[in-house]
Amino acid sequence: MNPSRTHSLSLGTALLATALGGCPSRSAPDASARPRPQTPTVTQPARPRVPPGNGARIVVDISESHQGFARARALALEGLHGQVLEASLASLGLNVPFERCALDEQLRCEQALTLQQLRDPATYRGRAGALDLALRKPPRAPRPDQQQADPLDPFRVTILVTDGAQSSSTPFNGAASGDVACTGGADPSCIAALLRQRIEEGYGVWVLRLRLPFNGRYFSERRIDREMFARTTAHIAQVNRDERGWSGVSLTARRPNFTGDSGSYEFSGARPLMLFVLSRDIPTARTLVAEMSRRARTERIGAGTLEDVAVSEWAPFDGYDARLTSATRVDAGGAADEVRVDRARTLNGELIVPITCSLRGRARVRVQGMITQGSLAPPPFADLQFSWRQTSRPTRGVALIPSPLRAAPGPFEGMLNVDCTGLPAGRFRYSFAVHGHWGLSEQAATREWWSVDNAPNSYEMPERVFGLGEMGRSVASAGLARDGALTTVHVDLTRE
Protein backbone atom coordinates (compact mmCIF):
# COMPACT_ATOMS: atom_id res chain seq x y z
CA MET A 1 0.00 0.00 0.00
CA ASN A 2 1.07 3.56 -0.57
CA PRO A 3 1.24 5.89 2.47
CA SER A 4 1.36 9.04 0.38
CA ARG A 5 -0.78 8.52 -2.74
CA THR A 6 -4.53 8.61 -3.01
CA HIS A 7 -6.25 7.37 -5.48
CA SER A 8 -10.23 -31.49 -18.18
CA LEU A 9 -10.63 -33.77 -21.95
CA SER A 10 -9.84 -31.81 -18.94
CA LEU A 11 -11.47 -28.46 -18.84
CA GLY A 12 -8.19 -27.45 -17.30
CA THR A 13 -6.28 -28.68 -20.39
CA ALA A 14 -8.37 -29.30 -23.47
CA LEU A 15 -11.06 -26.69 -22.95
CA LEU A 16 -8.50 -24.17 -21.81
CA ALA A 17 -6.17 -24.92 -24.69
CA THR A 18 -8.65 -25.36 -27.53
CA ALA A 19 -11.88 -23.75 -26.32
CA LEU A 20 -13.95 -25.51 -28.96
CA GLY A 21 -17.25 -23.86 -29.76
CA GLY A 22 -20.37 -25.17 -31.44
CA CYS A 23 -20.10 -25.79 -35.16
CA PRO A 24 -22.10 -23.71 -37.61
CA SER A 25 -25.24 -25.11 -39.13
CA ARG A 26 -24.96 -26.84 -42.47
CA SER A 27 -27.54 -28.36 -44.74
CA ALA A 28 -27.71 -32.07 -45.60
CA PRO A 29 -24.70 -33.09 -47.70
CA ASP A 30 -24.87 -34.40 -51.20
CA ALA A 31 -25.92 -38.04 -51.01
CA SER A 32 -23.29 -38.98 -53.59
CA ALA A 33 -20.31 -37.81 -51.53
CA ARG A 34 -19.16 -38.66 -48.03
CA PRO A 35 -18.80 -35.38 -46.12
CA ARG A 36 -15.64 -34.59 -44.23
CA PRO A 37 -15.78 -34.12 -40.45
CA GLN A 38 -16.29 -30.52 -39.51
CA THR A 39 -13.49 -28.62 -37.81
CA PRO A 40 -14.68 -27.09 -34.49
CA THR A 41 -14.70 -23.34 -34.25
CA VAL A 42 -11.96 -21.94 -32.03
CA THR A 43 -13.50 -19.51 -29.56
CA GLN A 44 -10.28 -18.47 -27.80
CA PRO A 45 -6.84 -17.69 -29.24
CA ALA A 46 -4.20 -20.33 -28.65
CA ARG A 47 -1.82 -19.44 -25.86
CA PRO A 48 1.79 -18.83 -26.86
CA ARG A 49 4.24 -21.58 -26.11
CA VAL A 50 6.83 -19.91 -23.92
CA PRO A 51 9.40 -21.85 -21.90
CA PRO A 52 8.50 -21.89 -18.20
CA GLY A 53 11.77 -20.19 -17.20
CA ASN A 54 14.28 -21.11 -14.52
CA GLY A 55 14.67 -20.44 -10.84
CA ALA A 56 12.67 -18.01 -8.79
CA ARG A 57 12.24 -14.33 -8.11
CA ILE A 58 10.75 -12.96 -4.90
CA VAL A 59 9.59 -9.34 -5.06
CA VAL A 60 9.20 -7.71 -1.65
CA ASP A 61 7.05 -4.61 -1.24
CA ILE A 62 9.12 -2.31 1.03
CA SER A 63 6.66 0.58 1.23
CA GLU A 64 6.28 2.23 4.63
CA SER A 65 3.02 0.46 5.40
CA HIS A 66 5.02 -2.72 6.09
CA GLN A 67 7.04 -1.32 9.00
CA GLY A 68 4.45 -2.52 11.49
CA PHE A 69 5.10 -6.16 10.57
CA ALA A 70 8.77 -5.80 11.51
CA ARG A 71 8.08 -3.81 14.67
CA ALA A 72 5.50 -6.28 15.96
CA ARG A 73 7.58 -9.42 15.67
CA ALA A 74 10.56 -9.14 13.32
CA LEU A 75 11.33 -12.85 13.50
CA ALA A 76 7.99 -13.56 11.85
CA LEU A 77 9.22 -11.83 8.68
CA GLU A 78 12.56 -13.60 8.84
CA GLY A 79 10.78 -16.91 9.30
CA LEU A 80 8.46 -16.15 6.39
CA HIS A 81 11.27 -15.44 3.97
CA GLY A 82 13.80 -17.94 5.28
CA GLN A 83 11.89 -20.93 6.62
CA VAL A 84 8.82 -20.67 4.41
CA LEU A 85 9.65 -19.10 1.04
CA GLU A 86 13.33 -19.93 0.58
CA ALA A 87 13.05 -23.37 2.16
CA SER A 88 10.03 -24.25 -0.01
CA LEU A 89 11.83 -23.15 -3.18
CA ALA A 90 14.94 -25.10 -2.21
CA SER A 91 12.95 -28.27 -1.47
CA LEU A 92 11.72 -28.27 -5.08
CA GLY A 93 15.01 -27.20 -6.66
CA LEU A 94 13.57 -23.84 -7.69
CA ASN A 95 16.25 -21.71 -6.04
CA VAL A 96 18.80 -21.75 -8.86
CA PRO A 97 18.96 -19.05 -9.97
CA PHE A 98 17.34 -17.08 -7.16
CA GLU A 99 16.93 -13.36 -6.64
CA ARG A 100 15.03 -11.21 -4.19
CA CYS A 101 14.03 -7.73 -5.29
CA ALA A 102 12.91 -4.65 -3.42
CA LEU A 103 9.82 -2.84 -4.68
CA ASP A 104 8.71 0.65 -3.78
CA GLU A 105 8.26 3.23 -6.51
CA GLN A 106 10.84 1.25 -8.49
CA LEU A 107 11.73 -2.41 -8.88
CA ARG A 108 15.33 -2.95 -7.76
CA CYS A 109 16.94 -6.36 -8.17
CA GLU A 110 20.62 -5.47 -8.44
CA GLN A 111 21.37 -5.87 -4.73
CA ALA A 112 19.41 -8.63 -3.03
CA LEU A 113 17.74 -7.99 0.31
CA THR A 114 19.13 -10.11 3.13
CA LEU A 115 17.05 -11.86 5.77
CA GLN A 116 18.43 -9.43 8.35
CA GLN A 117 17.26 -6.47 6.29
CA LEU A 118 13.81 -7.99 5.89
CA ARG A 119 13.27 -7.98 9.65
CA ASP A 120 14.59 -4.42 10.07
CA PRO A 121 11.81 -1.77 10.18
CA ALA A 122 14.21 0.72 8.55
CA THR A 123 14.09 -1.35 5.35
CA TYR A 124 10.46 -0.40 4.80
CA ARG A 125 10.61 3.28 3.91
CA GLY A 126 9.21 3.39 0.38
CA ARG A 127 6.64 6.02 -0.45
CA ALA A 128 4.66 3.61 -2.63
CA GLY A 129 4.45 -0.01 -3.64
CA ALA A 130 4.23 0.03 -7.45
CA LEU A 131 3.02 -3.57 -7.74
CA ASP A 132 2.37 -3.13 -11.44
CA LEU A 133 6.13 -3.01 -12.09
CA ALA A 134 6.43 -6.61 -10.91
CA LEU A 135 3.61 -7.81 -13.19
CA ARG A 136 3.41 -5.61 -16.26
CA LYS A 137 4.94 -6.73 -19.54
CA PRO A 138 7.26 -3.95 -20.78
CA PRO A 139 6.34 -2.11 -23.98
CA ARG A 140 7.87 -3.29 -27.23
CA ALA A 141 11.09 -1.44 -27.97
CA PRO A 142 12.04 -0.32 -31.50
CA ARG A 143 15.27 -2.34 -31.34
CA PRO A 144 16.04 -5.67 -29.62
CA ASP A 145 18.97 -4.18 -27.73
CA GLN A 146 16.59 -1.62 -26.21
CA GLN A 147 13.98 -4.16 -25.08
CA GLN A 148 13.39 -4.28 -21.35
CA ALA A 149 13.20 -7.73 -19.79
CA ASP A 150 9.83 -9.16 -18.84
CA PRO A 151 9.64 -9.29 -15.01
CA LEU A 152 8.11 -12.80 -15.08
CA ASP A 153 9.18 -14.71 -18.19
CA PRO A 154 12.78 -15.51 -17.19
CA PHE A 155 11.65 -17.29 -14.01
CA ARG A 156 9.88 -20.56 -13.38
CA VAL A 157 8.07 -18.97 -10.46
CA THR A 158 7.60 -15.42 -9.18
CA ILE A 159 6.37 -14.56 -5.68
CA LEU A 160 5.10 -11.07 -4.87
CA VAL A 161 4.99 -10.19 -1.15
CA THR A 162 2.77 -7.22 -0.31
CA ASP A 163 0.06 -5.99 2.05
CA GLY A 164 -2.25 -5.15 -0.84
CA ALA A 165 -2.96 -2.83 -3.71
CA GLN A 166 -2.95 0.95 -3.52
CA SER A 167 -6.00 2.87 -2.49
CA SER A 168 -8.30 4.28 -5.15
CA SER A 169 -11.13 6.77 -5.17
CA THR A 170 -12.66 5.26 -8.32
CA PRO A 171 -14.91 2.17 -8.40
CA PHE A 172 -13.40 -1.17 -9.31
CA ASN A 173 -13.32 -1.71 -13.08
CA GLY A 174 -13.14 -5.37 -13.99
CA ALA A 175 -13.26 -4.77 -17.74
CA ALA A 176 -10.39 -2.32 -18.20
CA SER A 177 -7.10 -3.38 -19.73
CA GLY A 178 -3.86 -2.95 -17.82
CA ASP A 179 -2.89 0.15 -19.80
CA VAL A 180 -6.16 1.83 -18.85
CA ALA A 181 -6.63 0.47 -15.33
CA CYS A 182 -3.09 1.31 -14.21
CA THR A 183 -3.08 4.98 -15.21
CA GLY A 184 -4.07 5.98 -11.66
CA GLY A 185 -1.63 3.65 -9.90
CA ALA A 186 -1.42 0.03 -8.79
CA ASP A 187 -4.94 -0.12 -7.36
CA PRO A 188 -7.13 -3.28 -7.32
CA SER A 189 -8.43 -2.64 -10.87
CA CYS A 190 -4.86 -2.36 -12.14
CA ILE A 191 -3.58 -5.49 -10.42
CA ALA A 192 -6.62 -7.52 -11.51
CA ALA A 193 -6.16 -6.42 -15.12
CA LEU A 194 -2.47 -7.38 -15.12
CA LEU A 195 -3.20 -10.78 -13.56
CA ARG A 196 -5.92 -11.43 -16.15
CA GLN A 197 -3.44 -10.61 -18.89
CA ARG A 198 -0.93 -13.05 -17.43
CA ILE A 199 -3.60 -15.76 -17.30
CA GLU A 200 -4.20 -15.21 -21.02
CA GLU A 201 -0.47 -15.73 -21.55
CA GLY A 202 -0.62 -19.14 -19.85
CA TYR A 203 0.31 -18.26 -16.28
CA GLY A 204 -1.25 -19.83 -13.23
CA VAL A 205 -2.08 -17.47 -10.37
CA TRP A 206 -2.24 -18.38 -6.68
CA VAL A 207 -2.79 -16.13 -3.68
CA LEU A 208 -1.96 -16.79 -0.03
CA ARG A 209 -3.01 -14.67 2.91
CA LEU A 210 -0.94 -14.74 6.09
CA ARG A 211 -2.14 -12.96 9.22
CA LEU A 212 1.00 -11.66 10.88
CA PRO A 213 1.51 -9.62 14.07
CA PHE A 214 1.44 -5.89 13.36
CA ASN A 215 2.29 -2.82 15.39
CA GLY A 216 2.77 0.43 13.50
CA ARG A 217 1.21 3.06 11.30
CA TYR A 218 -1.61 2.00 9.04
CA PHE A 219 -2.02 4.19 5.94
CA SER A 220 -5.47 4.79 4.48
CA GLU A 221 -3.89 6.67 1.55
CA ARG A 222 -6.65 9.27 1.71
CA ARG A 223 -7.74 12.04 4.05
CA ILE A 224 -9.88 10.87 6.93
CA ASP A 225 -11.93 12.84 9.43
CA ARG A 226 -13.24 12.17 12.93
CA GLU A 227 -16.41 10.54 11.68
CA MET A 228 -14.47 8.16 9.45
CA PHE A 229 -12.11 7.22 12.26
CA ALA A 230 -15.09 6.65 14.55
CA ARG A 231 -16.32 4.09 12.04
CA THR A 232 -12.89 2.45 12.17
CA THR A 233 -12.86 2.17 15.97
CA ALA A 234 -16.44 0.89 15.99
CA HIS A 235 -15.54 -1.80 13.49
CA ILE A 236 -12.46 -2.84 15.47
CA ALA A 237 -14.53 -3.04 18.65
CA GLN A 238 -16.92 -5.37 16.84
CA VAL A 239 -14.04 -7.57 15.64
CA ASN A 240 -12.70 -7.78 19.19
CA ARG A 241 -16.12 -8.95 20.40
CA ASP A 242 -16.32 -11.56 17.64
CA GLU A 243 -14.19 -14.57 18.53
CA ARG A 244 -14.72 -16.30 15.17
CA GLY A 245 -11.34 -16.69 13.51
CA TRP A 246 -9.39 -14.35 15.81
CA SER A 247 -8.79 -16.52 18.88
CA GLY A 248 -8.36 -13.67 21.34
CA VAL A 249 -6.07 -11.47 19.24
CA SER A 250 -6.93 -7.91 20.22
CA LEU A 251 -6.92 -5.07 17.69
CA THR A 252 -6.49 -1.38 18.54
CA ALA A 253 -6.49 1.86 16.55
CA ARG A 254 -5.35 5.21 17.94
CA ARG A 255 -3.61 8.52 17.18
CA PRO A 256 -5.23 9.29 13.83
CA ASN A 257 -3.80 11.92 11.48
CA PHE A 258 -6.64 14.16 10.27
CA THR A 259 -4.46 16.71 8.47
CA GLY A 260 -2.39 14.76 5.93
CA ASP A 261 -3.32 12.87 2.79
CA SER A 262 -2.01 9.60 4.22
CA GLY A 263 -4.98 9.18 6.60
CA SER A 264 -2.72 7.19 8.89
CA TYR A 265 -3.28 5.96 12.42
CA GLU A 266 -1.50 3.65 14.85
CA PHE A 267 -2.75 0.09 14.55
CA SER A 268 -1.76 -3.00 16.51
CA GLY A 269 -2.85 -6.61 16.56
CA ALA A 270 -2.68 -8.46 13.24
CA ARG A 271 -2.84 -7.62 9.55
CA PRO A 272 -2.80 -9.72 6.37
CA LEU A 273 0.33 -10.06 4.27
CA MET A 274 -0.39 -11.32 0.76
CA LEU A 275 1.70 -13.66 -1.37
CA PHE A 276 0.90 -13.74 -5.10
CA VAL A 277 2.49 -16.66 -6.94
CA LEU A 278 2.73 -16.75 -10.75
CA SER A 279 4.13 -19.53 -12.91
CA ARG A 280 3.71 -21.23 -16.28
CA ASP A 281 4.74 -24.55 -14.72
CA ILE A 282 1.35 -25.32 -13.21
CA PRO A 283 2.06 -28.68 -11.49
CA THR A 284 5.30 -27.42 -9.95
CA ALA A 285 3.69 -24.19 -8.76
CA ARG A 286 0.82 -26.10 -7.17
CA THR A 287 3.30 -28.24 -5.27
CA LEU A 288 5.21 -25.12 -4.21
CA VAL A 289 2.09 -23.34 -2.96
CA ALA A 290 1.07 -26.40 -0.95
CA GLU A 291 4.55 -26.58 0.58
CA MET A 292 4.56 -22.87 1.40
CA SER A 293 1.17 -23.22 3.06
CA ARG A 294 2.33 -26.24 5.06
CA ARG A 295 5.52 -24.54 6.23
CA ALA A 296 3.69 -21.33 7.14
CA ARG A 297 1.48 -23.32 9.50
CA THR A 298 4.32 -25.46 10.85
CA GLU A 299 6.63 -22.51 11.55
CA ARG A 300 3.82 -20.69 13.36
CA ILE A 301 4.81 -17.30 12.03
CA GLY A 302 1.22 -16.07 12.17
CA ALA A 303 -0.51 -13.93 14.75
CA GLY A 304 -2.15 -16.88 16.47
CA THR A 305 -5.61 -16.52 14.99
CA LEU A 306 -7.61 -19.58 13.99
CA GLU A 307 -7.20 -18.78 10.30
CA ASP A 308 -3.69 -17.39 9.96
CA VAL A 309 -3.11 -19.06 6.57
CA ALA A 310 -5.52 -19.09 3.65
CA VAL A 311 -4.77 -20.05 0.06
CA SER A 312 -6.62 -20.09 -3.24
CA GLU A 313 -5.91 -20.85 -6.88
CA TRP A 314 -7.29 -18.18 -9.20
CA ALA A 315 -6.15 -19.89 -12.40
CA PRO A 316 -6.03 -22.18 -14.30
CA PHE A 317 -8.01 -24.92 -12.40
CA ASP A 318 -8.34 -28.55 -13.41
CA GLY A 319 -11.60 -29.87 -14.68
CA TYR A 320 -13.01 -33.06 -16.10
CA ASP A 321 -12.03 -35.38 -18.92
CA ALA A 322 -14.93 -36.66 -21.01
CA ARG A 323 -14.74 -39.51 -23.51
CA LEU A 324 -17.36 -41.47 -25.39
CA THR A 325 -16.85 -45.23 -25.40
CA SER A 326 -19.72 -47.06 -27.11
CA ALA A 327 -22.96 -46.88 -29.09
CA THR A 328 -25.73 -49.47 -29.00
CA ARG A 329 -29.22 -49.80 -30.43
CA VAL A 330 -31.91 -49.62 -27.77
CA ASP A 331 -35.01 -50.80 -29.65
CA ALA A 332 -35.60 -54.25 -31.17
CA GLY A 333 -38.06 -55.73 -33.63
CA GLY A 334 -39.97 -54.22 -36.53
CA ALA A 335 -38.54 -50.98 -37.90
CA ALA A 336 -35.69 -51.11 -35.37
CA ASP A 337 -34.28 -54.25 -37.02
CA GLU A 338 -33.84 -52.18 -40.20
CA VAL A 339 -31.18 -50.13 -38.36
CA ARG A 340 -27.73 -51.68 -37.93
CA VAL A 341 -25.22 -50.08 -35.58
CA ASP A 342 -21.71 -51.23 -36.44
CA ARG A 343 -18.73 -51.19 -34.10
CA ALA A 344 -17.73 -47.67 -33.09
CA ARG A 345 -14.13 -46.48 -33.28
CA THR A 346 -12.22 -43.60 -31.72
CA LEU A 347 -10.34 -41.09 -33.86
CA ASN A 348 -8.49 -38.11 -32.37
CA GLY A 349 -10.45 -38.49 -29.14
CA GLU A 350 -13.84 -38.48 -30.90
CA LEU A 351 -16.20 -41.41 -31.38
CA ILE A 352 -17.18 -42.47 -34.91
CA VAL A 353 -20.38 -44.54 -35.07
CA PRO A 354 -21.27 -46.20 -38.40
CA ILE A 355 -25.00 -46.85 -38.85
CA THR A 356 -26.71 -48.48 -41.82
CA CYS A 357 -30.47 -48.43 -42.39
CA SER A 358 -33.14 -49.11 -44.94
CA LEU A 359 -35.96 -46.80 -45.96
CA ARG A 360 -38.10 -48.39 -43.23
CA GLY A 361 -35.48 -48.14 -40.47
CA ARG A 362 -36.25 -46.34 -37.25
CA ALA A 363 -34.63 -46.86 -33.79
CA ARG A 364 -33.04 -45.19 -30.82
CA VAL A 365 -29.29 -45.43 -30.29
CA ARG A 366 -27.64 -44.92 -26.91
CA VAL A 367 -24.12 -43.52 -26.77
CA GLN A 368 -22.24 -43.92 -23.51
CA GLY A 369 -19.14 -42.40 -22.01
CA MET A 370 -17.23 -41.55 -18.86
CA ILE A 371 -16.35 -38.29 -17.14
CA THR A 372 -13.20 -38.39 -15.02
CA GLN A 373 -11.82 -35.72 -12.73
CA GLY A 374 -8.46 -34.08 -13.23
CA SER A 375 -5.70 -34.06 -10.63
CA LEU A 376 -7.40 -31.24 -8.74
CA ALA A 377 -11.11 -30.90 -8.09
CA PRO A 378 -12.73 -27.71 -9.43
CA PRO A 379 -13.05 -25.00 -6.78
CA PRO A 380 -16.38 -24.54 -5.02
CA PHE A 381 -16.86 -21.15 -6.66
CA ALA A 382 -16.81 -22.70 -10.16
CA ASP A 383 -20.19 -22.95 -11.87
CA LEU A 384 -19.97 -25.91 -14.25
CA GLN A 385 -22.61 -26.86 -16.79
CA PHE A 386 -22.48 -29.79 -19.23
CA SER A 387 -24.99 -30.38 -22.03
CA TRP A 388 -25.41 -32.20 -25.33
CA ARG A 389 -25.36 -30.06 -28.44
CA GLN A 390 -25.87 -30.96 -32.09
CA THR A 391 -23.03 -29.35 -34.02
CA SER A 392 -23.93 -30.36 -37.58
CA ARG A 393 -27.51 -30.25 -38.73
CA PRO A 394 -28.61 -32.25 -41.78
CA THR A 395 -32.33 -31.67 -42.14
CA ARG A 396 -33.38 -35.19 -41.11
CA GLY A 397 -32.16 -38.69 -40.36
CA VAL A 398 -30.61 -38.51 -36.88
CA ALA A 399 -31.76 -36.23 -34.09
CA LEU A 400 -30.58 -35.72 -30.54
CA ILE A 401 -33.02 -36.61 -27.78
CA PRO A 402 -32.19 -34.13 -24.99
CA SER A 403 -30.80 -35.72 -21.86
CA PRO A 404 -29.35 -33.98 -18.78
CA LEU A 405 -25.64 -34.23 -17.98
CA ARG A 406 -24.10 -33.76 -14.55
CA ALA A 407 -20.84 -31.88 -14.20
CA ALA A 408 -19.37 -34.61 -12.04
CA PRO A 409 -17.19 -37.70 -12.46
CA GLY A 410 -18.94 -40.87 -13.55
CA PRO A 411 -20.72 -42.48 -16.50
CA PHE A 412 -22.99 -40.51 -18.78
CA GLU A 413 -25.07 -41.19 -21.85
CA GLY A 414 -26.98 -39.57 -24.66
CA MET A 415 -29.83 -40.78 -26.82
CA LEU A 416 -30.07 -40.43 -30.60
CA ASN A 417 -33.22 -40.92 -32.63
CA VAL A 418 -32.45 -42.58 -35.99
CA ASP A 419 -35.27 -42.20 -38.51
CA CYS A 420 -34.51 -43.24 -42.07
CA THR A 421 -38.10 -43.10 -43.32
CA GLY A 422 -38.25 -40.68 -46.20
CA LEU A 423 -34.47 -40.21 -46.22
CA PRO A 424 -32.87 -40.46 -49.70
CA ALA A 425 -30.24 -43.07 -50.30
CA GLY A 426 -26.71 -41.91 -49.56
CA ARG A 427 -24.25 -41.17 -46.80
CA PHE A 428 -24.65 -38.50 -44.15
CA ARG A 429 -22.67 -37.29 -41.13
CA TYR A 430 -24.22 -36.00 -37.92
CA SER A 431 -22.12 -34.60 -35.06
CA PHE A 432 -23.10 -34.19 -31.41
CA ALA A 433 -20.84 -32.64 -28.76
CA VAL A 434 -20.69 -32.88 -25.01
CA HIS A 435 -20.44 -29.18 -24.33
CA GLY A 436 -18.98 -27.63 -21.19
CA HIS A 437 -19.40 -24.14 -19.85
CA TRP A 438 -17.50 -22.74 -16.85
CA GLY A 439 -18.18 -19.54 -15.01
CA LEU A 440 -17.98 -17.96 -11.59
CA SER A 441 -20.72 -18.73 -9.09
CA GLU A 442 -21.25 -15.33 -7.48
CA GLN A 443 -23.09 -16.85 -4.54
CA ALA A 444 -20.30 -19.34 -3.80
CA ALA A 445 -17.64 -16.67 -4.33
CA THR A 446 -19.06 -14.60 -1.47
CA ARG A 447 -18.11 -17.44 0.89
CA GLU A 448 -14.47 -17.55 -0.20
CA TRP A 449 -11.90 -16.13 2.21
CA TRP A 450 -10.86 -13.49 -0.31
CA SER A 451 -14.41 -12.18 -0.29
CA VAL A 452 -14.78 -12.39 3.48
CA ASP A 453 -11.44 -10.58 3.92
CA ASN A 454 -12.40 -7.82 1.50
CA ALA A 455 -12.37 -4.23 2.74
CA PRO A 456 -14.79 -1.96 0.83
CA ASN A 457 -12.67 1.11 1.61
CA SER A 458 -9.07 1.71 2.61
CA TYR A 459 -9.53 3.16 6.10
CA GLU A 460 -12.27 1.36 8.03
CA MET A 461 -11.07 -2.26 8.19
CA PRO A 462 -7.29 -2.44 8.63
CA GLU A 463 -7.43 -6.18 9.36
CA ARG A 464 -8.74 -6.81 5.84
CA VAL A 465 -7.43 -6.10 2.32
CA PHE A 466 -8.85 -3.22 0.29
CA GLY A 467 -10.47 -4.43 -2.96
CA LEU A 468 -9.47 -8.07 -2.49
CA GLY A 469 -12.97 -9.41 -3.15
CA GLU A 470 -13.41 -7.56 -6.43
CA MET A 471 -9.90 -8.52 -7.47
CA GLY A 472 -10.51 -12.20 -6.67
CA ARG A 473 -13.80 -12.38 -8.54
CA SER A 474 -12.30 -10.66 -11.57
CA VAL A 475 -9.17 -12.82 -11.77
CA ALA A 476 -10.90 -16.10 -10.89
CA SER A 477 -13.54 -15.38 -13.55
CA ALA A 478 -10.75 -15.09 -16.12
CA GLY A 479 -9.34 -18.40 -14.95
CA LEU A 480 -12.76 -20.03 -15.25
CA ALA A 481 -13.67 -18.59 -18.66
CA ARG A 482 -14.05 -21.75 -20.70
CA ASP A 483 -16.72 -22.72 -23.16
CA GLY A 484 -16.54 -25.52 -25.71
CA ALA A 485 -16.72 -29.19 -26.60
CA LEU A 486 -15.26 -31.77 -24.26
CA THR A 487 -15.74 -34.57 -26.79
CA THR A 488 -17.84 -35.32 -29.86
CA VAL A 489 -19.65 -38.29 -31.40
CA HIS A 490 -19.95 -38.44 -35.21
CA VAL A 491 -22.68 -40.62 -36.66
CA ASP A 492 -21.88 -41.78 -40.20
CA LEU A 493 -25.27 -42.85 -41.52
CA THR A 494 -25.64 -44.87 -44.72
CA ARG A 495 -29.16 -45.15 -46.09
CA GLU A 496 -29.21 -48.12 -48.46
PDB file of C-alpha atoms in Angstrom, residues 51-58 89-90 92-100 151-159 203 277-281 284-285 288:
ATOM      1  CA  PRO A  51       9.399 -21.847 -21.897  1.00  0.00           C
ATOM      2  CA  PRO A  52       8.503 -21.889 -18.197  1.00  0.00           C
ATOM      3  CA  GLY A  53      11.767 -20.193 -17.195  1.00  0.00           C
ATOM      4  CA  ASN A  54      14.284 -21.115 -14.524  1.00  0.00           C
ATOM      5  CA  GLY A  55      14.675 -20.442 -10.843  1.00  0.00           C
ATOM      6  CA  ALA A  56      12.666 -18.008  -8.791  1.00  0.00           C
ATOM      7  CA  ARG A  57      12.244 -14.329  -8.108  1.00  0.00           C
ATOM      8  CA  ILE A  58      10.754 -12.959  -4.904  1.00  0.00           C
ATOM      9  CA  LEU A  89      11.826 -23.146  -3.175  1.00  0.00           C
ATOM     10  CA  ALA A  90      14.935 -25.104  -2.213  1.00  0.00           C
ATOM     11  CA  LEU A  92      11.719 -28.273  -5.079  1.00  0.00           C
ATOM     12  CA  GLY A  93      15.006 -27.199  -6.658  1.00  0.00           C
ATOM     13  CA  LEU A  94      13.570 -23.836  -7.687  1.00  0.00           C
ATOM     14  CA  ASN A  95      16.245 -21.711  -6.037  1.00  0.00           C
ATOM     15  CA  VAL A  96      18.801 -21.754  -8.865  1.00  0.00           C
ATOM     16  CA  PRO A  97      18.959 -19.048  -9.970  1.00  0.00           C
ATOM     17  CA  PHE A  98      17.342 -17.083  -7.155  1.00  0.00           C
ATOM     18  CA  GLU A  99      16.927 -13.362  -6.644  1.00  0.00           C
ATOM     19  CA  ARG A 100      15.035 -11.205  -4.186  1.00  0.00           C
ATOM     20  CA  PRO A 151       9.640  -9.290 -15.010  1.00  0.00           C
ATOM     21  CA  LEU A 152       8.109 -12.795 -15.081  1.00  0.00           C
ATOM     22  CA  ASP A 153       9.179 -14.710 -18.194  1.00  0.00           C
ATOM     23  CA  PRO A 154      12.779 -15.510 -17.187  1.00  0.00           C
ATOM     24  CA  PHE A 155      11.652 -17.292 -14.008  1.00  0.00           C
ATOM     25  CA  ARG A 156       9.880 -20.557 -13.381  1.00  0.00           C
ATOM     26  CA  VAL A 157       8.075 -18.974 -10.456  1.00  0.00           C
ATOM     27  CA  THR A 158       7.600 -15.419  -9.176  1.00  0.00           C
ATOM     28  CA  ILE A 159       6.370 -14.562  -5.676  1.00  0.00           C
ATOM     29  CA  TYR A 203       0.311 -18.258 -16.280  1.00  0.00           C
ATOM     30  CA  VAL A 277       2.493 -16.664  -6.945  1.00  0.00           C
ATOM     31  CA  LEU A 278       2.733 -16.752 -10.748  1.00  0.00           C
ATOM     32  CA  SER A 279       4.131 -19.532 -12.909  1.00  0.00           C
ATOM     33  CA  ARG A 280       3.714 -21.233 -16.276  1.00  0.00           C
ATOM     34  CA  ASP A 281       4.743 -24.545 -14.724  1.00  0.00           C
ATOM     35  CA  THR A 284       5.304 -27.416  -9.952  1.00  0.00           C
ATOM     36  CA  ALA A 285       3.690 -24.193  -8.760  1.00  0.00           C
ATOM     37  CA  LEU A 288       5.213 -25.121  -4.211  1.00  0.00           C
TER      38      LEU A 288
END
